[in-house]
Coordinates of C-alpha atoms in Angstrom, one line a residue:
M227 CA 28.9 19.0 -4.1
T228 CA 31.6 18.8 -6.5
T229 CA 30.3 17.1 -9.6
F230 CA 32.0 14.9 -11.7
K231 CA 31.7 13.6 -15.1
D232 CA 33.6 11.2 -17.2
S233 CA 36.1 13.6 -19.7
S234 CA 35.9 11.2 -22.7
A235 CA 31.4 11.4 -22.8
S236 CA 32.0 15.1 -22.0
T237 CA 34.2 15.3 -24.9
A238 CA 32.1 13.2 -27.3
S239 CA 29.2 15.9 -26.2
S240 CA 31.4 19.1 -26.8
R241 CA 31.6 17.6 -30.6
D242 CA 28.4 16.6 -31.6
D243 CA 26.0 18.9 -29.2
R244 CA 24.7 15.6 -28.2
L245 CA 24.3 15.3 -24.3
S246 CA 25.0 12.9 -22.0
I247 CA 23.2 11.0 -19.8
A248 CA 24.7 12.5 -16.8
D249 CA 24.2 16.2 -18.8
I250 CA 20.2 15.3 -18.8
L251 CA 20.2 14.3 -15.9
G252 CA 22.1 17.3 -14.4
I253 CA 19.5 19.6 -16.2
V254 CA 16.3 17.8 -14.7
V255 CA 17.6 17.7 -11.0
G256 CA 20.1 20.1 -10.8
K257 CA 24.2 19.8 -10.4
N258 CA 24.2 19.2 -6.8
L259 CA 23.2 15.3 -7.0
P260 CA 22.9 14.0 -3.4
V261 CA 24.1 10.0 -4.8
R262 CA 26.4 9.1 -7.2
F263 CA 24.8 8.6 -10.3
T264 CA 26.4 7.0 -13.3
A265 CA 24.9 5.4 -17.0
Y266 CA 26.2 3.4 -19.4
D267 CA 27.1 5.7 -21.8
G268 CA 30.1 6.7 -19.4
S269 CA 28.7 9.4 -18.0
S270 CA 28.2 10.4 -14.4
L271 CA 27.1 12.9 -12.1
G272 CA 27.6 13.8 -8.1
S273 CA 30.6 12.9 -5.8
P274 CA 32.6 9.6 -5.7
D275 CA 32.3 9.7 -1.8
A276 CA 27.9 9.5 -1.8
E277 CA 26.4 6.6 0.3
F278 CA 24.3 5.5 -2.1
H279 CA 25.4 4.7 -6.2
I280 CA 22.8 4.9 -8.7
D281 CA 23.9 2.8 -12.2
L282 CA 21.4 3.2 -15.3
K283 CA 22.4 0.1 -16.9
S284 CA 20.7 0.3 -20.1
P285 CA 18.8 2.2 -23.2
R286 CA 15.8 0.4 -22.2
G287 CA 16.1 1.8 -18.4
T288 CA 16.4 5.4 -20.3
T289 CA 13.3 4.2 -22.2
Y290 CA 11.3 3.6 -18.7
L291 CA 12.5 6.7 -17.4
V292 CA 11.6 9.2 -20.4
T293 CA 8.2 7.5 -21.6
A294 CA 6.6 6.9 -18.0
P295 CA 8.2 10.5 -15.8
G296 CA 7.6 10.2 -12.0
D297 CA 7.5 6.8 -9.8
L298 CA 5.8 4.6 -12.4
G299 CA 9.1 5.1 -14.6
L300 CA 11.7 4.9 -12.1
A301 CA 9.7 1.4 -10.3
R302 CA 9.6 0.1 -14.2
A303 CA 13.9 0.7 -14.3
Y304 CA 14.2 -0.8 -10.9
I305 CA 12.5 -3.6 -11.2
S306 CA 13.6 -4.6 -14.5
G307 CA 17.2 -4.2 -13.0
D308 CA 17.7 -1.7 -15.9
L309 CA 18.8 0.8 -12.8
T310 CA 20.5 -0.6 -9.8
I311 CA 21.1 1.1 -6.2
T312 CA 24.5 0.3 -4.0
G313 CA 24.3 1.1 -0.4
A314 CA 20.6 0.2 0.3
H315 CA 19.5 -3.4 0.5
P316 CA 16.8 -4.1 -2.4
G317 CA 14.6 -5.1 0.4
N318 CA 14.5 -2.0 2.2
P319 CA 15.6 0.9 -0.1
Y320 CA 13.8 3.2 2.8
P321 CA 17.5 5.1 3.7
V322 CA 18.0 6.1 0.2
L323 CA 14.2 6.7 -0.8
K324 CA 14.4 9.2 2.1
V325 CA 17.7 11.0 0.7
L326 CA 16.4 11.3 -2.5
G327 CA 13.1 12.8 -0.8
E328 CA 14.4 14.7 1.3
Q329 CA 17.2 16.4 -1.2
L330 CA 16.1 15.5 -4.8
H331 CA 14.4 18.5 -6.8
F332 CA 13.2 18.3 -10.0
S333 CA 12.9 21.5 -12.8
R334 CA 10.9 21.7 -15.9
P335 CA 13.6 22.2 -18.7
S336 CA 13.2 25.2 -20.9
A337 CA 12.0 24.4 -24.7
R338 CA 15.3 25.0 -25.9
E339 CA 17.2 22.3 -23.5
F340 CA 14.1 19.9 -24.6
T341 CA 15.0 19.8 -28.1
Q342 CA 18.3 19.2 -27.1
I343 CA 17.3 16.2 -25.0
T344 CA 15.6 15.0 -27.4
R345 CA 18.1 14.9 -30.5
S346 CA 20.7 14.0 -27.9
L347 CA 18.6 10.4 -26.8
G348 CA 17.1 9.7 -30.1
W349 CA 13.6 8.6 -31.1
E350 CA 14.5 5.0 -30.5
V351 CA 14.9 5.5 -27.1
L352 CA 11.9 7.6 -26.9
K353 CA 9.7 4.8 -28.3
P354 CA 7.3 3.4 -25.5
I355 CA 8.0 -0.5 -24.6
A356 CA 6.6 -3.3 -22.7
P357 CA 6.8 -2.7 -18.9
P358 CA 8.2 -5.7 -16.7
P359 CA 5.9 -8.5 -16.1
Q360 CA 4.7 -7.5 -12.7
E361 CA 3.0 -4.3 -14.0
S362 CA -1.1 -4.7 -14.1
L363 CA -2.8 -3.3 -17.1
P364 CA -3.2 0.3 -17.1
R365 CA -6.5 1.8 -15.8
W366 CA -7.8 2.4 -19.7
R367 CA -7.2 -1.3 -20.1
R368 CA -9.0 -2.1 -17.3
I369 CA -11.8 -0.6 -17.8
A370 CA -12.4 -1.8 -21.2
E371 CA -12.3 -5.4 -19.5
G372 CA -14.8 -4.6 -17.3
L373 CA -17.0 -2.2 -14.8
R374 CA -14.4 -0.9 -12.3
H375 CA -15.2 -2.4 -8.4
S376 CA -17.8 -4.9 -9.9
K377 CA -17.3 -7.9 -7.9
T378 CA -15.3 -9.8 -11.2
R379 CA -12.8 -6.8 -11.6
D380 CA -12.3 -6.7 -7.9
A381 CA -11.7 -10.4 -7.4
D382 CA -8.6 -10.1 -10.6
A383 CA -7.4 -6.7 -8.5
I384 CA -7.3 -9.0 -5.1
H385 CA -5.9 -11.4 -6.9
H386 CA -3.2 -9.6 -8.4
H387 CA -2.1 -8.1 -5.0
Y388 CA -2.6 -10.8 -2.2
D389 CA -2.5 -14.1 -4.1
V390 CA 1.4 -13.7 -4.3
S391 CA 2.7 -16.8 -2.2
N392 CA 1.1 -17.4 1.4
A393 CA 5.0 -18.3 2.2
F394 CA 6.3 -15.1 0.7
Y395 CA 3.8 -13.5 3.2
E396 CA 5.0 -15.4 6.0
K397 CA 8.3 -14.4 5.7
V398 CA 7.5 -10.3 5.1
L399 CA 4.9 -10.6 8.0
G400 CA 6.1 -12.5 10.6
P401 CA 3.9 -15.0 12.5
S402 CA 0.4 -12.6 12.9
M403 CA 0.2 -13.0 9.2
T404 CA -1.2 -9.6 9.6
Y405 CA -1.2 -7.2 6.6
T406 CA -2.5 -4.0 8.1
C407 CA -1.5 -1.1 10.4
A408 CA -0.6 -2.4 14.0
A409 CA -1.2 -0.7 16.9
Y410 CA 1.9 0.5 18.6
E411 CA 2.6 1.7 22.4
S412 CA 6.3 2.9 21.9
A413 CA 8.4 2.8 18.8
D414 CA 10.5 0.3 20.3
Q415 CA 7.6 -2.4 20.7
S416 CA 7.4 -5.7 18.7
L417 CA 5.9 -5.8 15.8
E418 CA 3.7 -8.9 17.0
D419 CA 2.8 -7.6 20.1
A420 CA 2.1 -4.4 18.3
Q421 CA -0.1 -6.6 15.6
E422 CA -1.7 -8.4 18.7
N423 CA -2.3 -4.9 20.4
K424 CA -4.3 -3.6 17.0
Y425 CA -6.7 -6.6 17.1
R426 CA -7.1 -6.0 20.8
L427 CA -7.9 -2.4 20.4
V428 CA -10.7 -3.4 17.5
F429 CA -11.9 -6.1 19.8
D430 CA -12.5 -3.7 22.9
K431 CA -13.9 -0.8 20.8
L432 CA -16.2 -2.9 19.4
N433 CA -17.4 -3.7 22.6
L434 CA -17.0 -7.5 22.4
K435 CA -18.0 -10.3 24.4
E436 CA -18.5 -13.9 25.0
G437 CA -21.3 -15.3 22.8
D438 CA -21.1 -12.1 20.3
R439 CA -21.0 -12.8 16.6
L440 CA -18.7 -10.8 14.2
L441 CA -18.8 -10.3 10.7
D442 CA -14.9 -9.0 9.6
I443 CA -14.8 -7.8 5.7
G444 CA -11.8 -8.3 4.0
C445 CA -10.1 -10.6 6.5
G446 CA -6.8 -11.5 4.6
W447 CA -5.8 -14.2 6.7
G448 CA -7.7 -14.3 9.7
G449 CA -6.4 -12.6 11.9
M450 CA -8.8 -10.6 14.0
V451 CA -11.6 -13.7 13.0
R452 CA -9.4 -15.9 15.3
Y453 CA -8.8 -13.1 17.5
A454 CA -12.2 -12.9 18.8
A455 CA -12.8 -16.9 18.2
R456 CA -10.2 -17.3 20.9
R457 CA -12.6 -14.8 23.2
G458 CA -15.8 -16.8 22.7
V459 CA -17.2 -14.8 19.9
K460 CA -18.4 -16.2 17.1
A461 CA -16.7 -14.7 13.8
I462 CA -17.3 -14.8 9.9
G463 CA -14.5 -13.5 7.7
A464 CA -14.8 -12.8 4.1
T465 CA -11.7 -12.4 1.4
L466 CA -11.6 -12.2 -2.1
S467 CA -8.1 -14.3 -2.2
A468 CA -8.4 -17.8 -2.3
E469 CA -5.1 -18.6 -1.2
Q470 CA -5.6 -16.4 2.0
A471 CA -9.2 -18.3 2.4
E472 CA -7.0 -21.5 2.7
W473 CA -4.7 -20.5 4.5
A474 CA -7.1 -18.9 7.3
Q475 CA -9.1 -22.0 7.0
K476 CA -6.5 -24.5 8.2
A477 CA -4.9 -22.0 10.6
I478 CA -8.4 -21.9 12.5
A479 CA -8.4 -25.8 12.5
E480 CA -5.5 -26.3 13.9
E481 CA -6.2 -23.5 16.6
G482 CA -9.3 -25.8 17.6
L483 CA -11.5 -22.6 16.5
S484 CA -13.8 -24.1 14.2
E485 CA -17.0 -24.1 15.9
L486 CA -16.5 -20.5 16.4
A487 CA -14.7 -19.2 13.4
E488 CA -15.0 -19.5 9.4
V489 CA -13.3 -17.7 6.9
R490 CA -15.3 -17.7 3.2
H491 CA -13.5 -17.5 0.1
S492 CA -16.3 -14.5 -0.7
D493 CA -17.3 -11.2 -1.8
Y494 CA -18.4 -9.8 1.4
R495 CA -21.4 -8.6 -0.9
D496 CA -22.5 -11.9 -1.0
I497 CA -22.5 -12.7 2.7
A498 CA -26.1 -13.4 3.7
E499 CA -26.4 -13.6 7.7
T500 CA -27.5 -10.4 9.5
G501 CA -28.3 -9.6 12.8
F502 CA -24.2 -9.4 14.0
D503 CA -23.0 -7.6 17.1
A504 CA -20.2 -6.0 15.5
V505 CA -18.7 -5.5 12.2
S506 CA -14.8 -4.8 11.1
S507 CA -13.9 -3.6 8.2
I508 CA -9.7 -3.5 8.2
G509 CA -8.0 -2.2 5.5
L510 CA -10.9 -3.0 2.7
T511 CA -12.4 0.1 2.5
E512 CA -9.4 1.0 0.4
H513 CA -10.2 -1.0 -2.4
I514 CA -13.9 -0.7 -2.9
G515 CA -13.7 2.5 -4.8
V516 CA -14.9 6.3 -2.9
H517 CA -18.2 6.3 -5.6
N518 CA -19.2 2.7 -3.7
Y519 CA -18.8 4.0 0.1
P520 CA -22.9 4.8 0.4
A521 CA -23.7 1.4 -0.7
Y522 CA -20.8 -0.2 1.1
F523 CA -21.6 1.5 4.4
K524 CA -25.5 0.5 4.0
F525 CA -24.8 -3.1 3.5
I526 CA -22.7 -3.1 6.8
K527 CA -25.6 -1.1 8.0
S528 CA -27.7 -3.6 7.2
K529 CA -25.6 -6.9 9.0
L530 CA -26.0 -5.3 12.2
R531 CA -28.2 -5.5 14.7
V532 CA -29.7 -2.0 16.7
G533 CA -27.2 -1.1 19.3
G534 CA -24.2 -3.2 17.0
L535 CA -20.9 -1.4 16.3
M536 CA -19.0 -1.0 13.1
L537 CA -15.3 -0.2 13.3
N538 CA -13.9 1.2 9.6
H539 CA -9.8 1.0 9.9
C540 CA -8.3 2.3 6.4
I541 CA -5.6 4.6 4.5
T542 CA -6.6 7.6 4.0
R543 CA -5.4 10.8 2.3
P544 CA -4.6 13.7 4.6
D545 CA -7.2 16.6 3.9
N546 CA -10.4 15.5 1.4
K547 CA -9.5 17.6 -1.5
H548 CA -7.1 15.4 -3.9
T549 CA -8.2 12.9 -6.2
A550 CA -8.7 9.2 -4.7
R551 CA -7.2 7.7 -7.7
A552 CA -3.7 6.0 -6.8
G553 CA -0.4 7.0 -8.5
G554 CA 1.1 5.5 -11.1
F555 CA 3.3 2.6 -9.4
I556 CA 0.8 1.9 -6.6
D557 CA -2.1 1.7 -9.3
R558 CA -0.1 -0.8 -12.0
Y559 CA 1.9 -2.7 -9.2
V560 CA 0.6 -2.7 -5.9
F561 CA -3.2 -2.1 -5.7
P562 CA -5.1 -2.1 -9.2
D563 CA -8.3 0.0 -8.6
G564 CA -7.1 1.7 -5.3
E565 CA -8.4 4.6 -4.2
L566 CA -8.1 6.8 -1.1
T567 CA -9.7 10.1 0.3
G568 CA -9.9 12.1 3.7
S569 CA -11.3 10.6 7.3
G570 CA -14.0 13.5 6.6
R571 CA -15.4 12.0 3.6
I572 CA -15.3 8.9 4.9
I573 CA -17.4 9.8 8.3
T574 CA -19.7 11.9 6.1
E575 CA -20.5 8.4 4.1
I576 CA -21.0 6.8 7.5
Q577 CA -23.3 9.8 8.6
D578 CA -25.2 9.6 6.0
I579 CA -26.8 6.3 6.2
G580 CA -27.5 6.4 9.0
L581 CA -24.7 5.4 11.4
E582 CA -24.0 7.5 14.8
V583 CA -20.4 8.0 14.7
R584 CA -18.9 7.7 18.3
H585 CA -15.0 7.8 17.9
E586 CA -12.5 8.4 15.5
E587 CA -8.7 8.3 15.8
N588 CA -5.2 9.1 13.2
L589 CA -2.4 5.5 14.0
R590 CA -0.3 7.3 11.1
E591 CA 3.0 7.1 12.9
S592 CA 2.1 3.3 13.9
Y593 CA 1.6 2.4 10.2
A594 CA 4.8 3.9 9.4
L595 CA 6.4 1.7 12.7
T596 CA 4.6 -1.1 10.9
L597 CA 5.9 -1.0 7.6
A598 CA 9.7 -0.8 9.1
G599 CA 9.1 -4.0 10.7
W600 CA 7.9 -5.4 6.8
C601 CA 11.0 -4.2 5.3
R602 CA 13.3 -5.5 7.8
N603 CA 11.4 -9.0 7.7
L604 CA 12.3 -8.5 3.9
E605 CA 16.0 -7.7 4.1
A606 CA 16.1 -10.6 6.6
N607 CA 14.7 -12.9 4.5
W608 CA 15.9 -11.7 0.9
D609 CA 16.9 -14.8 -0.3
E610 CA 13.9 -16.7 0.8
C611 CA 11.5 -14.1 -0.7
V612 CA 13.4 -13.5 -4.0
A613 CA 13.2 -18.0 -4.1
E614 CA 9.7 -17.7 -3.5
V615 CA 8.4 -14.9 -6.3
G616 CA 11.3 -13.9 -7.9
E617 CA 13.7 -10.7 -7.6
G618 CA 11.2 -8.4 -9.6
T619 CA 8.4 -9.2 -7.6
A620 CA 10.3 -9.0 -4.1
K621 CA 11.7 -5.7 -5.1
V622 CA 8.3 -4.1 -5.4
W623 CA 7.7 -4.7 -2.3
G624 CA 10.8 -3.7 -0.8
L625 CA 9.9 -0.5 -2.7
Y626 CA 6.6 -0.2 -2.1
M627 CA 6.8 -0.6 1.5
A628 CA 9.6 1.7 2.0
G629 CA 8.3 4.8 0.1
S630 CA 4.9 4.3 2.1
Q631 CA 7.0 4.4 5.3
L632 CA 8.2 7.5 4.3
G633 CA 4.3 8.6 3.0
F634 CA 3.1 8.0 6.8
E635 CA 6.1 9.5 8.1
R636 CA 5.5 12.9 6.2
N637 CA 2.0 13.1 5.9
V638 CA 1.2 12.4 2.5
I639 CA -1.3 9.3 3.9
Q640 CA -2.9 8.7 6.9
L641 CA -4.9 5.9 8.9
H642 CA -8.0 6.3 10.5
Q643 CA -9.8 4.1 12.8
V644 CA -13.8 5.4 12.3
L645 CA -15.9 3.3 15.1
A646 CA -20.0 3.9 14.2
V647 CA -23.3 2.5 16.0
R648 CA -26.6 1.2 14.7
L649 CA -28.8 3.6 16.9
G650 CA -32.3 2.3 17.6
A651 CA -35.6 4.2 16.6
D652 CA -35.4 6.4 19.7
G653 CA -31.7 7.0 19.3
D654 CA -30.8 4.9 21.8
A655 CA -27.4 3.9 21.2
Q656 CA -26.9 1.3 24.0
L657 CA -23.6 2.6 25.1
P658 CA -21.4 3.4 27.8
L659 CA -21.3 7.4 28.2
R660 CA -17.5 7.6 28.1
P661 CA -15.1 5.3 26.0
W662 CA -14.8 1.8 27.5
W663 CA -11.6 0.7 26.2
K664 CA -7.7 1.3 26.8
G665 CA -6.2 3.4 24.1

């Protein structure tokens, strides 16, 4: 690909041996940039005919990029409006992220290049500045203000992500108000049908029937609770989000399900009832911390009757070796204190507290399709979403969901469902010999 640079910027650079912004980018990513890049100093890189144009508009954007290299710095510059993208909708930046992910390759500058870059940028640009207001406190500050995964700190983390605006979520998630992976039977299935199919799959795996009792931990807007109640199951849901609980209780009342269904604004650890026929945990394990798994699954076991079933549905790593901590962007903008590990670690912890694992499956491709559906919804309802939560927050969501779609497609992250049973003293699972549900 031909490289183009503003001639006046190049002349100035040669006079004082200072590099333009485009020169610096060329050192870091190479000259064959798959997009067109322009900067506030007049320099540019990449073909003018490229599908996507990226414009760095201010020194503040450069400060964000150089003081937090990687996804966090890019997110700061993009969310603040100091870096703009033409050719991809902010509600669905998946196409440009895909191109950059496939064709952009970073290299470490030499010592000489690093010195020249530093001199060219100047010390003012290299001084850290306040991040955009959508960003949560850094991990060390959160630790200073409370123990990680204490009830108070978990409530704060859930509030940061989920108490954005129910109206915003209605636009992005669609009528199901379901913020977890759907279960697609085919790539052309609608998002709503795939979400209904997910609830059907969980319900059937848990072998629920009319008159049974279900506990749904981290129930969100109550989708699983209401699905079960419509089929005669007595269901209790718990969520740390006040806005979710309020929305869910209203939906329960409107559907005439109040005799069977309840959603509590509560920490799951405060649920006192026991003897449930089933416990579902759909999208909560990511929030509780890997070191808390033993206590978490022990709690679930304590809530089940003998022969009762548990289904754990959560995002995982593709292996069990990587650090559990989330990357900078996810930790600071999306899921503060969130942690992911491999399905093997999850299964081990479930087994070690005495539940018997009966089935496990990966819905990785379904989550990529789910995220694509959410991105389409955000793009289609962009103006309403921006009016509801502001452009910066809406951009966070577009960036997060599109990036996550890529992650699932490329097997950077997965989604696993694990089904387990509480055995009796004699080892009787009280279950059919073969799977009893439709896949």
